[in-house]
Short mmCIF file of C-alpha atoms and ligand atoms in Angstrom, two decimals:
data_model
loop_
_atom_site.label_atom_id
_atom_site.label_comp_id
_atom_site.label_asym_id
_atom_site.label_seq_id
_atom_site.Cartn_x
_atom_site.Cartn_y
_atom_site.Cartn_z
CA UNK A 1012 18.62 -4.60 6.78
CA UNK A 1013 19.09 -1.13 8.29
CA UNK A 1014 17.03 1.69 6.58
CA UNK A 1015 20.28 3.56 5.98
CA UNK A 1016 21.63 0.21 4.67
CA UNK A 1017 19.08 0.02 2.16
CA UNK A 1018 19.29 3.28 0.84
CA UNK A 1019 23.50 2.30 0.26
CA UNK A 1020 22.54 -0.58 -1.67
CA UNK A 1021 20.19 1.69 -4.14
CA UNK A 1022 21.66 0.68 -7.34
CA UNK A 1023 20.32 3.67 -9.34
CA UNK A 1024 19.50 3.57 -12.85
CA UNK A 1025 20.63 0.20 -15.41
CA UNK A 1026 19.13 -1.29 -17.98
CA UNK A 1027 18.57 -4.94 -18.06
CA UNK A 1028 21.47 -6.84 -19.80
CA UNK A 1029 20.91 -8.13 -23.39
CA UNK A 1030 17.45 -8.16 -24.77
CA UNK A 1031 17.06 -4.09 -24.15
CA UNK A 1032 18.04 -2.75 -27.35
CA UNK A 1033 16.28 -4.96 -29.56
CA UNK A 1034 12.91 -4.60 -27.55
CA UNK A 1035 12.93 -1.33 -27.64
CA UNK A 1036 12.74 -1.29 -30.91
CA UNK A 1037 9.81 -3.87 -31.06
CA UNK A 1038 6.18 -2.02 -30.75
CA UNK A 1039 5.77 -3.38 -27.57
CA UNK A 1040 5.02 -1.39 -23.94
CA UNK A 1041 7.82 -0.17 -21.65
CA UNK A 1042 7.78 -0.53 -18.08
CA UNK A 1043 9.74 0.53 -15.25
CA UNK A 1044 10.67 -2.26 -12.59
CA UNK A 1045 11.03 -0.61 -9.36
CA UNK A 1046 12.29 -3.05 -6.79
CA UNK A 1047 12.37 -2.10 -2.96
CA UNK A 1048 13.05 -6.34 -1.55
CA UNK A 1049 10.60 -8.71 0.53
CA UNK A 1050 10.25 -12.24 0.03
CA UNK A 1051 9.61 -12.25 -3.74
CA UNK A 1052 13.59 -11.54 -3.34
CA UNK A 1053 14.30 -13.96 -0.62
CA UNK A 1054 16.69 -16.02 -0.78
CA UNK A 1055 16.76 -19.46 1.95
CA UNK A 1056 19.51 -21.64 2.53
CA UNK A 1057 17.24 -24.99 2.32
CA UNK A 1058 14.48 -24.88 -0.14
CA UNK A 1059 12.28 -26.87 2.14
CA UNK A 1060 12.87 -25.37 5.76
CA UNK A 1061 11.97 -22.21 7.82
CA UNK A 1062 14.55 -19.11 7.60
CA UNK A 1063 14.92 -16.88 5.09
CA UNK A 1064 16.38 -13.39 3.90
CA UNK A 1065 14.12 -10.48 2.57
CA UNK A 1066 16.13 -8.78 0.00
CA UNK A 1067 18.19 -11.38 -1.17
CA UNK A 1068 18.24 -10.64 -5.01
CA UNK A 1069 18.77 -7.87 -6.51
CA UNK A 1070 15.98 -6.75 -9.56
CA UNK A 1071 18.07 -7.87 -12.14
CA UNK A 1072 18.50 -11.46 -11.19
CA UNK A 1073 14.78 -11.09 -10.51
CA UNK A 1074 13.46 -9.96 -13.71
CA UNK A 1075 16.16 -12.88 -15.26
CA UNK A 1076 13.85 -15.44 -13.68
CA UNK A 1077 11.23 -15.23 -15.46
CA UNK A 1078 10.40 -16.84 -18.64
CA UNK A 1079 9.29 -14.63 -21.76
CA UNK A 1080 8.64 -11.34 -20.01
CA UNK A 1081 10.62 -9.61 -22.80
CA UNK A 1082 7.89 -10.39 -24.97
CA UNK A 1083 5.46 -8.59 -22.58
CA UNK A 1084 7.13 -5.61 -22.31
CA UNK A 1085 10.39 -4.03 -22.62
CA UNK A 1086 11.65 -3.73 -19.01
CA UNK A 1087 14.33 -1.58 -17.05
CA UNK A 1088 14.97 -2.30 -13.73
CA UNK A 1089 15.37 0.70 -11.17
CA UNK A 1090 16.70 -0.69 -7.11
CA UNK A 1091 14.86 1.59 -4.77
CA UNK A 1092 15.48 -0.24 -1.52
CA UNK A 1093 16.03 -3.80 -0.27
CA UNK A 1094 14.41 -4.77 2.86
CA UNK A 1095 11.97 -6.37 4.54
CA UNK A 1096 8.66 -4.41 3.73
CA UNK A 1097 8.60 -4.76 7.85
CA UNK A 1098 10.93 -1.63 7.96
CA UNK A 1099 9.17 0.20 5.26
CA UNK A 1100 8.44 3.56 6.22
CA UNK A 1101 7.69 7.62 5.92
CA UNK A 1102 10.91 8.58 4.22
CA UNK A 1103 10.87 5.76 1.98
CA UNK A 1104 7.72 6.05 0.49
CA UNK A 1105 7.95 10.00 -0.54
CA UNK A 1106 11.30 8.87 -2.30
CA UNK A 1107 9.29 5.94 -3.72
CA UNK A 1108 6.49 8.29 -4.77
CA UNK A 1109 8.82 10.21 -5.98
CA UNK A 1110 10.60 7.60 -8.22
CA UNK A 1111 7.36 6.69 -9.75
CA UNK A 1112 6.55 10.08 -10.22
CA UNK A 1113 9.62 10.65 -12.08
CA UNK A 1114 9.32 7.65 -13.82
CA UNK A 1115 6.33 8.46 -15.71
CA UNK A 1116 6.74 11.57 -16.37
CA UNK A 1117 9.21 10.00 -18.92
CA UNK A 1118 7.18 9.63 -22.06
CA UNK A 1119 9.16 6.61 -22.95
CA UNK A 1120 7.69 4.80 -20.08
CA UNK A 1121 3.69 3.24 -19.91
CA UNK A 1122 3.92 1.30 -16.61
CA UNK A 1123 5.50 0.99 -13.56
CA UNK A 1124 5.68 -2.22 -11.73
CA UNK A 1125 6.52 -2.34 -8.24
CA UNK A 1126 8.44 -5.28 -5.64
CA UNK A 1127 7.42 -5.06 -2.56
CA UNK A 1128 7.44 -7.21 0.50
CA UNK A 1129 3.70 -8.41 1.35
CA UNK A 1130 3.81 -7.31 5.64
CA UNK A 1131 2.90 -3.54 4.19
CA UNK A 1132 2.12 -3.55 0.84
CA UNK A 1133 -1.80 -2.60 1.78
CA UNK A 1134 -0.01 0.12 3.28
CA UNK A 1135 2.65 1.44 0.62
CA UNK A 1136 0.07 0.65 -2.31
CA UNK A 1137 -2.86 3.00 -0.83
CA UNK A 1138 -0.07 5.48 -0.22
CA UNK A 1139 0.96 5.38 -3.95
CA UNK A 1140 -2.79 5.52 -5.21
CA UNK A 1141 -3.17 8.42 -3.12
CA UNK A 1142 -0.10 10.74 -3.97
CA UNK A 1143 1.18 9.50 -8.08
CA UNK A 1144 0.36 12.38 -10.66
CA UNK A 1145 -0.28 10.25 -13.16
CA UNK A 1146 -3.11 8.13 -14.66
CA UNK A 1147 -0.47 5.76 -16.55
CA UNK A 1148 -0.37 1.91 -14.56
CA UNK A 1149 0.93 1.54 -11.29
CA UNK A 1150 1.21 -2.00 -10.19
CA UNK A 1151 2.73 -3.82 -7.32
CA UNK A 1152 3.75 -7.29 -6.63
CA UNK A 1153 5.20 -9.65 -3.77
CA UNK A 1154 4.97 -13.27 -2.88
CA UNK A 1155 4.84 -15.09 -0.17
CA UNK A 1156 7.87 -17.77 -0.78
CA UNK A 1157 11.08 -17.26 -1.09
CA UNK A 1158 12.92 -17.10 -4.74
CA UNK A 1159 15.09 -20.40 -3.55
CA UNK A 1160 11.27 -22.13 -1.93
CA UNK A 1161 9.80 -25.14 -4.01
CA UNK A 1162 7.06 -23.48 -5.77
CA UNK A 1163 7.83 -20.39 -5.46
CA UNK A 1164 5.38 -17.96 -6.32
CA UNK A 1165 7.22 -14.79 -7.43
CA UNK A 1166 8.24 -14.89 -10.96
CA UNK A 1167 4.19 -15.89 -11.80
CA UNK A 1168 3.03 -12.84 -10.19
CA UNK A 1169 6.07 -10.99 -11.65
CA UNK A 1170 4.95 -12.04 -15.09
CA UNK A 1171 1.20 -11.21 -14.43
CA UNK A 1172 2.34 -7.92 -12.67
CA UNK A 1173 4.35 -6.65 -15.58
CA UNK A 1174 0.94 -7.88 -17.94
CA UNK A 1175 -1.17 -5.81 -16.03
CA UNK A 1176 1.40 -2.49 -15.86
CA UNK A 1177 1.65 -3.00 -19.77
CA UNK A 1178 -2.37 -3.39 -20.32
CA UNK A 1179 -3.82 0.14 -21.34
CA UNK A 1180 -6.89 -0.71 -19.43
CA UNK A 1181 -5.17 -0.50 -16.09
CA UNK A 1182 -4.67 3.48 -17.03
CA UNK A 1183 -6.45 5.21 -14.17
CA UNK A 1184 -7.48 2.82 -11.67
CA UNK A 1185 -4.91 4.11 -9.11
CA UNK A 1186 -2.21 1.73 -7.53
CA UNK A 1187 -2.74 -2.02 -8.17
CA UNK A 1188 -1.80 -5.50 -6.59
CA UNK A 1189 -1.47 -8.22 -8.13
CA UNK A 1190 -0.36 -11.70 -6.39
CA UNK A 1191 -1.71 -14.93 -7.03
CA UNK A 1192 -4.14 -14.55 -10.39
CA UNK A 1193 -6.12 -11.59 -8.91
CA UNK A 1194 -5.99 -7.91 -9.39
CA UNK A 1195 -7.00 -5.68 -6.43
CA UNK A 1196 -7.44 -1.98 -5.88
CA UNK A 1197 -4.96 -0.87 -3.23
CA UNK A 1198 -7.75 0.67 -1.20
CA UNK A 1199 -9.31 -2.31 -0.93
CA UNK A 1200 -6.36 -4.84 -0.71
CA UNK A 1201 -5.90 -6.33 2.67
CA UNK A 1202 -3.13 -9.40 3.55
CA UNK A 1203 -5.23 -12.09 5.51
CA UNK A 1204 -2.87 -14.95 6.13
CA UNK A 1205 0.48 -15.37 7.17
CA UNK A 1206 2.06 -18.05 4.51
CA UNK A 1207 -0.89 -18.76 2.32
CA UNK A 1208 -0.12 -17.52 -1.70
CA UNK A 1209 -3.94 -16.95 -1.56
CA UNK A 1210 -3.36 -14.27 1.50
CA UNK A 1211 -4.59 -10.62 -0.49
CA UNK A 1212 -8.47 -10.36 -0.15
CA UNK A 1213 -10.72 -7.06 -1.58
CA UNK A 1214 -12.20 -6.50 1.31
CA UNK A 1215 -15.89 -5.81 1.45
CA UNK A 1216 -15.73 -5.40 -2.25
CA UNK A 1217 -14.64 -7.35 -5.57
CA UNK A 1218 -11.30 -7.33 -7.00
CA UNK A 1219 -10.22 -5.27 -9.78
CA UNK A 1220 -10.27 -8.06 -11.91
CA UNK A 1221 -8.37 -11.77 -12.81
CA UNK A 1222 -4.92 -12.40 -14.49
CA UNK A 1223 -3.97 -15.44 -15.44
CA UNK A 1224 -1.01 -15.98 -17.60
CA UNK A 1225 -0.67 -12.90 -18.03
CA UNK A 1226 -4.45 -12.81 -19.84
CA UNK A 1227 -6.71 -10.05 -18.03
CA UNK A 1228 -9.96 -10.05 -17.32
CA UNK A 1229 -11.25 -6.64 -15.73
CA UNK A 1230 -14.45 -6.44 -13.61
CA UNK A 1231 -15.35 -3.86 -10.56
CA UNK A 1232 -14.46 0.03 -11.48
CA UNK A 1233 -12.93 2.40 -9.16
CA UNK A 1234 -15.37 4.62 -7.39
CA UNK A 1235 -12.50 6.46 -5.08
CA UNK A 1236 -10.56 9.24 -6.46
CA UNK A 1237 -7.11 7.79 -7.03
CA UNK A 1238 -3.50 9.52 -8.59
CA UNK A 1239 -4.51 12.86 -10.25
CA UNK A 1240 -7.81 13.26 -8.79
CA UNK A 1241 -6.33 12.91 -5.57
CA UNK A 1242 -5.55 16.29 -4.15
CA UNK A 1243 -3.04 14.53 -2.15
CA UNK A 1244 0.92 14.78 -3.34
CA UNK A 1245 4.39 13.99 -1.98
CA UNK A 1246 5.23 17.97 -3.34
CA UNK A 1247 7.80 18.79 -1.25
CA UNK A 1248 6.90 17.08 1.47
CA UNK A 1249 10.44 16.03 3.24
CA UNK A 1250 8.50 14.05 6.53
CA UNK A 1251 4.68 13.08 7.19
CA UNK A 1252 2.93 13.94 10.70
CA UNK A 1253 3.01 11.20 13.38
CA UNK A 1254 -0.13 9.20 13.55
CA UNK A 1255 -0.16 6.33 15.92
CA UNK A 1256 -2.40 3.50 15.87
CA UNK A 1257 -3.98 2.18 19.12
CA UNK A 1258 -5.94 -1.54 19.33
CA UNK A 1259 -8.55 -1.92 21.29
CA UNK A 1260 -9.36 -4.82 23.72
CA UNK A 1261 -11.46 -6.11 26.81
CA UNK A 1262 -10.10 -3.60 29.88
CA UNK A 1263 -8.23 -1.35 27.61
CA UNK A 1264 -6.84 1.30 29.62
CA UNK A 1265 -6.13 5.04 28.65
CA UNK A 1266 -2.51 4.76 29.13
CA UNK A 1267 -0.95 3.86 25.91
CA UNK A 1268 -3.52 7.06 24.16
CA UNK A 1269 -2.21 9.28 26.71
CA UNK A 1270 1.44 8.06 26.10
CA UNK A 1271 0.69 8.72 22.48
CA UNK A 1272 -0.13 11.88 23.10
CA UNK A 1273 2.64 12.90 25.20
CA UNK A 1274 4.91 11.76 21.84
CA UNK A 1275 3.65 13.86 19.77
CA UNK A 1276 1.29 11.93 17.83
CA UNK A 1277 -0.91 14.49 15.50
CA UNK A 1278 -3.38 11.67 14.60
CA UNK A 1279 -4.47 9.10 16.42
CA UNK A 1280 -6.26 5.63 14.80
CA UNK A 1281 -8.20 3.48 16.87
CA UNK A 1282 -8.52 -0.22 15.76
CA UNK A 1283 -11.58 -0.59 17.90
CA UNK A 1284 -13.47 -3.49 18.85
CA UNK A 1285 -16.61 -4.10 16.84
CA UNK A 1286 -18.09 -0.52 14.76
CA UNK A 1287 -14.95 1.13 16.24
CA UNK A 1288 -15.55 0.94 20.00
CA UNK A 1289 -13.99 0.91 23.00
CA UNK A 1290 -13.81 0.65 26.74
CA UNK A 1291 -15.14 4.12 28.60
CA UNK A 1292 -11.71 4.76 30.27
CA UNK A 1293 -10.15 4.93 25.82
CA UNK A 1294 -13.35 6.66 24.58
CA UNK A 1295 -12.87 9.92 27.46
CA UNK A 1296 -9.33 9.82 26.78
CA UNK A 1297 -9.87 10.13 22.90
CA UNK A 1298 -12.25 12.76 23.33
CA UNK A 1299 -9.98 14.98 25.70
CA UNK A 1300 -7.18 14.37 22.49
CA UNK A 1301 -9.94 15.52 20.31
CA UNK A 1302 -11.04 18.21 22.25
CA UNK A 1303 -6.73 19.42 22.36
CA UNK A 1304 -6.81 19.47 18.34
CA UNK A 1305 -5.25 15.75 17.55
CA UNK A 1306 -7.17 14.04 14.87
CA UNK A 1307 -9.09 10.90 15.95
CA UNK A 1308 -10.25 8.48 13.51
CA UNK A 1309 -12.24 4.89 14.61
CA UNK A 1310 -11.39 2.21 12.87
CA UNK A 1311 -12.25 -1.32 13.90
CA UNK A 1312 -10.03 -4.61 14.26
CA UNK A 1313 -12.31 -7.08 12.59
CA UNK A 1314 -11.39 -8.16 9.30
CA UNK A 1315 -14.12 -6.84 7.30
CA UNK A 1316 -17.34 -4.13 7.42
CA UNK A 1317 -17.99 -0.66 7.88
CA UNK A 1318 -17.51 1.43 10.85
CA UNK A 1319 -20.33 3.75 10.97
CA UNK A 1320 -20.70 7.50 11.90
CA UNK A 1321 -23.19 8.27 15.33
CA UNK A 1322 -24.15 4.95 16.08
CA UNK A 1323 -22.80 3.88 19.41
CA UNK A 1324 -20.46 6.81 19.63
CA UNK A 1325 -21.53 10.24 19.23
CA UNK A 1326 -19.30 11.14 16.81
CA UNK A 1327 -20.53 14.63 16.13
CA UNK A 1328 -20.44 16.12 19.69
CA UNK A 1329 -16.77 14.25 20.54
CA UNK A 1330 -15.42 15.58 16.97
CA UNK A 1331 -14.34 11.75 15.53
CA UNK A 1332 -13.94 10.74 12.45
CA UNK A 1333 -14.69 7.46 11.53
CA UNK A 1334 -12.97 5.48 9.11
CA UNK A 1335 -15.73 3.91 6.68
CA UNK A 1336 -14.39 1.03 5.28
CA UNK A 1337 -10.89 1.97 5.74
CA UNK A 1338 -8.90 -0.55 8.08
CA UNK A 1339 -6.68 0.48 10.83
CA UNK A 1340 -3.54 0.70 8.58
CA UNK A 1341 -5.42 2.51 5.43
CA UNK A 1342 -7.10 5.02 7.70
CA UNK A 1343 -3.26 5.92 9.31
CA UNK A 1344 -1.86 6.47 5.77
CA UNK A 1345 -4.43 8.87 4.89
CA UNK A 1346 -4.71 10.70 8.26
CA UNK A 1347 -1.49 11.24 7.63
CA UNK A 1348 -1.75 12.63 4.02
CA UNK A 1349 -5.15 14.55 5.18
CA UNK A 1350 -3.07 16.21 8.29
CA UNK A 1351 -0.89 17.39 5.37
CA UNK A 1352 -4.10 19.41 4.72
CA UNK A 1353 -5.77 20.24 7.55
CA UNK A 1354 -6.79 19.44 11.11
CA UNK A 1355 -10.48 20.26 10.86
CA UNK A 1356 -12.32 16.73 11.28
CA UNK A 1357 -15.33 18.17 9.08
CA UNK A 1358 -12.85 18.06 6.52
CA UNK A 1359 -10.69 14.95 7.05
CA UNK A 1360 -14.04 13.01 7.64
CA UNK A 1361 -15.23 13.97 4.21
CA UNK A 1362 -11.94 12.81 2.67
CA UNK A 1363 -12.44 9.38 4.36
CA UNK A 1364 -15.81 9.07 2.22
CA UNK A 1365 -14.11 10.20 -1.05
CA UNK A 1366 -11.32 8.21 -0.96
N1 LIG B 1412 8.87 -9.60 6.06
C1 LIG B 1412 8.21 -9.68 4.90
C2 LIG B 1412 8.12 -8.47 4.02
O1 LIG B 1412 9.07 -8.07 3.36
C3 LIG B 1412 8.43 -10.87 4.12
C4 LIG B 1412 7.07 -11.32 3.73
C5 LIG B 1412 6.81 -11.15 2.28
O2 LIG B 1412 7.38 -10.37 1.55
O3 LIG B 1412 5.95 -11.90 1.89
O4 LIG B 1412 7.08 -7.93 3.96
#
């Protein structure tokens, strides 16, 4: 679905159907539902073949699906979007920070919970830790089959998800993910298969912690400033600069970093082989777009470690910043929110070790 078809199917505001008024009179947490589509609302038309629709259902009939979440938490349901987290991008994610935002600045409301296809939500989660204003629980949850698939795994990590956003404890941690029995930390969360339910790893670190029935066991803390210690905000922020990410290979040639360039691309990431390198012909053409005031940050493609600061690559004299251990599609979301700052590398390199 189109952007601009999503944003038609926003349903706005309702209230789930039924159990609403006597929950809310129970003493139990209330959390917000925001739903924006993926798989977790996928419909297919055989439960046991390929092909299926992102988006499918909207977040009533999802929340419907799941046994005893009432007695969790008492839920309303906000549609944001419904699309493939594929098309998820710039515009959508101020509105969504802005929703969530909004959401808890509502004293009737502890947690929000968050839908989400799984393709971006490393992305969209980090974004979220970054920019919410508030230390109350964020949370965000996909799956990887389809509502219609033979053990499907969304309404188990939308009954965990809503466990965590109603859990105290999860008060300022930042944005989490929960999918398959494990909490993460969205700076950390990375997807690393395409179909298993075990695909979210904490990369170079431990999760946040285990949920299992909706029982929570907490472990590593937060070291990163997340939500109000961020100095990072949607505001009024109506677009975000253009950063474009680059991947590095055997023979890479300079053209697609000059053709970046020539768009208008404010930041550029590199996903570079190894501790962020790359082929001479890439590393002098990076260096003339640092030299001309784009930011460059060097990431690396491999799945895990950190990309370190002057060891192959003089990063000092060629003014790079490199990305820690920030992947290619975490450093991009906060180049982008640091070029809302500045474009002095000093500066945008210390924000890649604080957050
Ligand atoms: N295209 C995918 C997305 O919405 C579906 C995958 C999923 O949600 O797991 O991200």
């Amino acid at each position: 679905m189109s952007y601009a078809a999503a944003i038609v199917a926003m349903a706005g505001l309702f209230g789930l159907a039924g159990h609403a008024a006597a929950a809310r009179a129970a003493d139990i947490p209330h959390v917000r539902v925001l739903a924006t589509g993926g798989t977790i609302a996928g419909a297919q038309p055989s439960a046991t073949d390929y092909g299926y629709r992102s988006g499918a259902y909207d977040v009533n009939s999802l929340l419907k699906a799941v046994p005893n979440l009432d007695q969790l938490a008492d839920i309303t349901g906000e549609q944001v979007a419904n699309i493939g987290s594929q098309d998820m991008n710039d515009a959508l994610w101020l509105e969504l920070a802005r929703r969530v935002d909004a959401a808890l600045a509502d004293p009737g409301i502890d947690g929000v919970l968050i839908t989400h296809g799984t393709d971006t939500l490393e992305e969209t989660s980090y974004f979220l830790s970054l920019v919410t204003k508030s230390d109350e629980p964020v949370v965000m949850v996909g799956s990887m089959r389809p509502a219609t698939a033979v053990s499907a795994d969304g309404p188990g990590n939308l009954y965990n998800g809503v466990a965590v956003a109603a859990d105290a404890r999860a008060r300022g941690k930042g944005t989490l993910v929960v999918l398959n029995d494990v909490i993460h930390y969205a700076r950390n969360v990375v997807k690393t298969d395409t179909t298993s339910v075990a695909t979210f790893a904490s990369v170079n670190r431990g999760p946040a912690g285990l949920v299992h029935t909706g029982k929570i066991r907490w472990f590593e803390p937060m070291d990163r400033k997340v939500g109000p210690a961020s100095e990072f905000s949607v505001g009024r922020l109506s677009t975000l600069p253009r950063v474009d990410i680059l991947y590095a290979h055997a023979n890479m040639s300079a053209d697609l970093i000059d053709a970046a360039v020539k768009n208008g691309a404010k930041g550029l990431v590199i996903a570079g082989v190894g501790d962020g390198n790359m082929t001479t012909p890439a590393l002098d053409a990076l260096t003339r777009a640092a030299k001309s005031g784009i930011v460059v940050v060097r990431s690396t493609r491999l799945p895990s470690g950190i990309v370190l600061r002057n060891n192959e690559v003089n990063d000092d004299e060629k003014g790079f910043v490199v990305s820690g251990e920030l992947n290619p599609a975490k450093s991009r979301v906060l180049l982008q929110l640091a070029l809302t700052k500045t474009t002095d590398p000093v500066r945008i390199q210390k924000m890649f070790y604080e957050y």
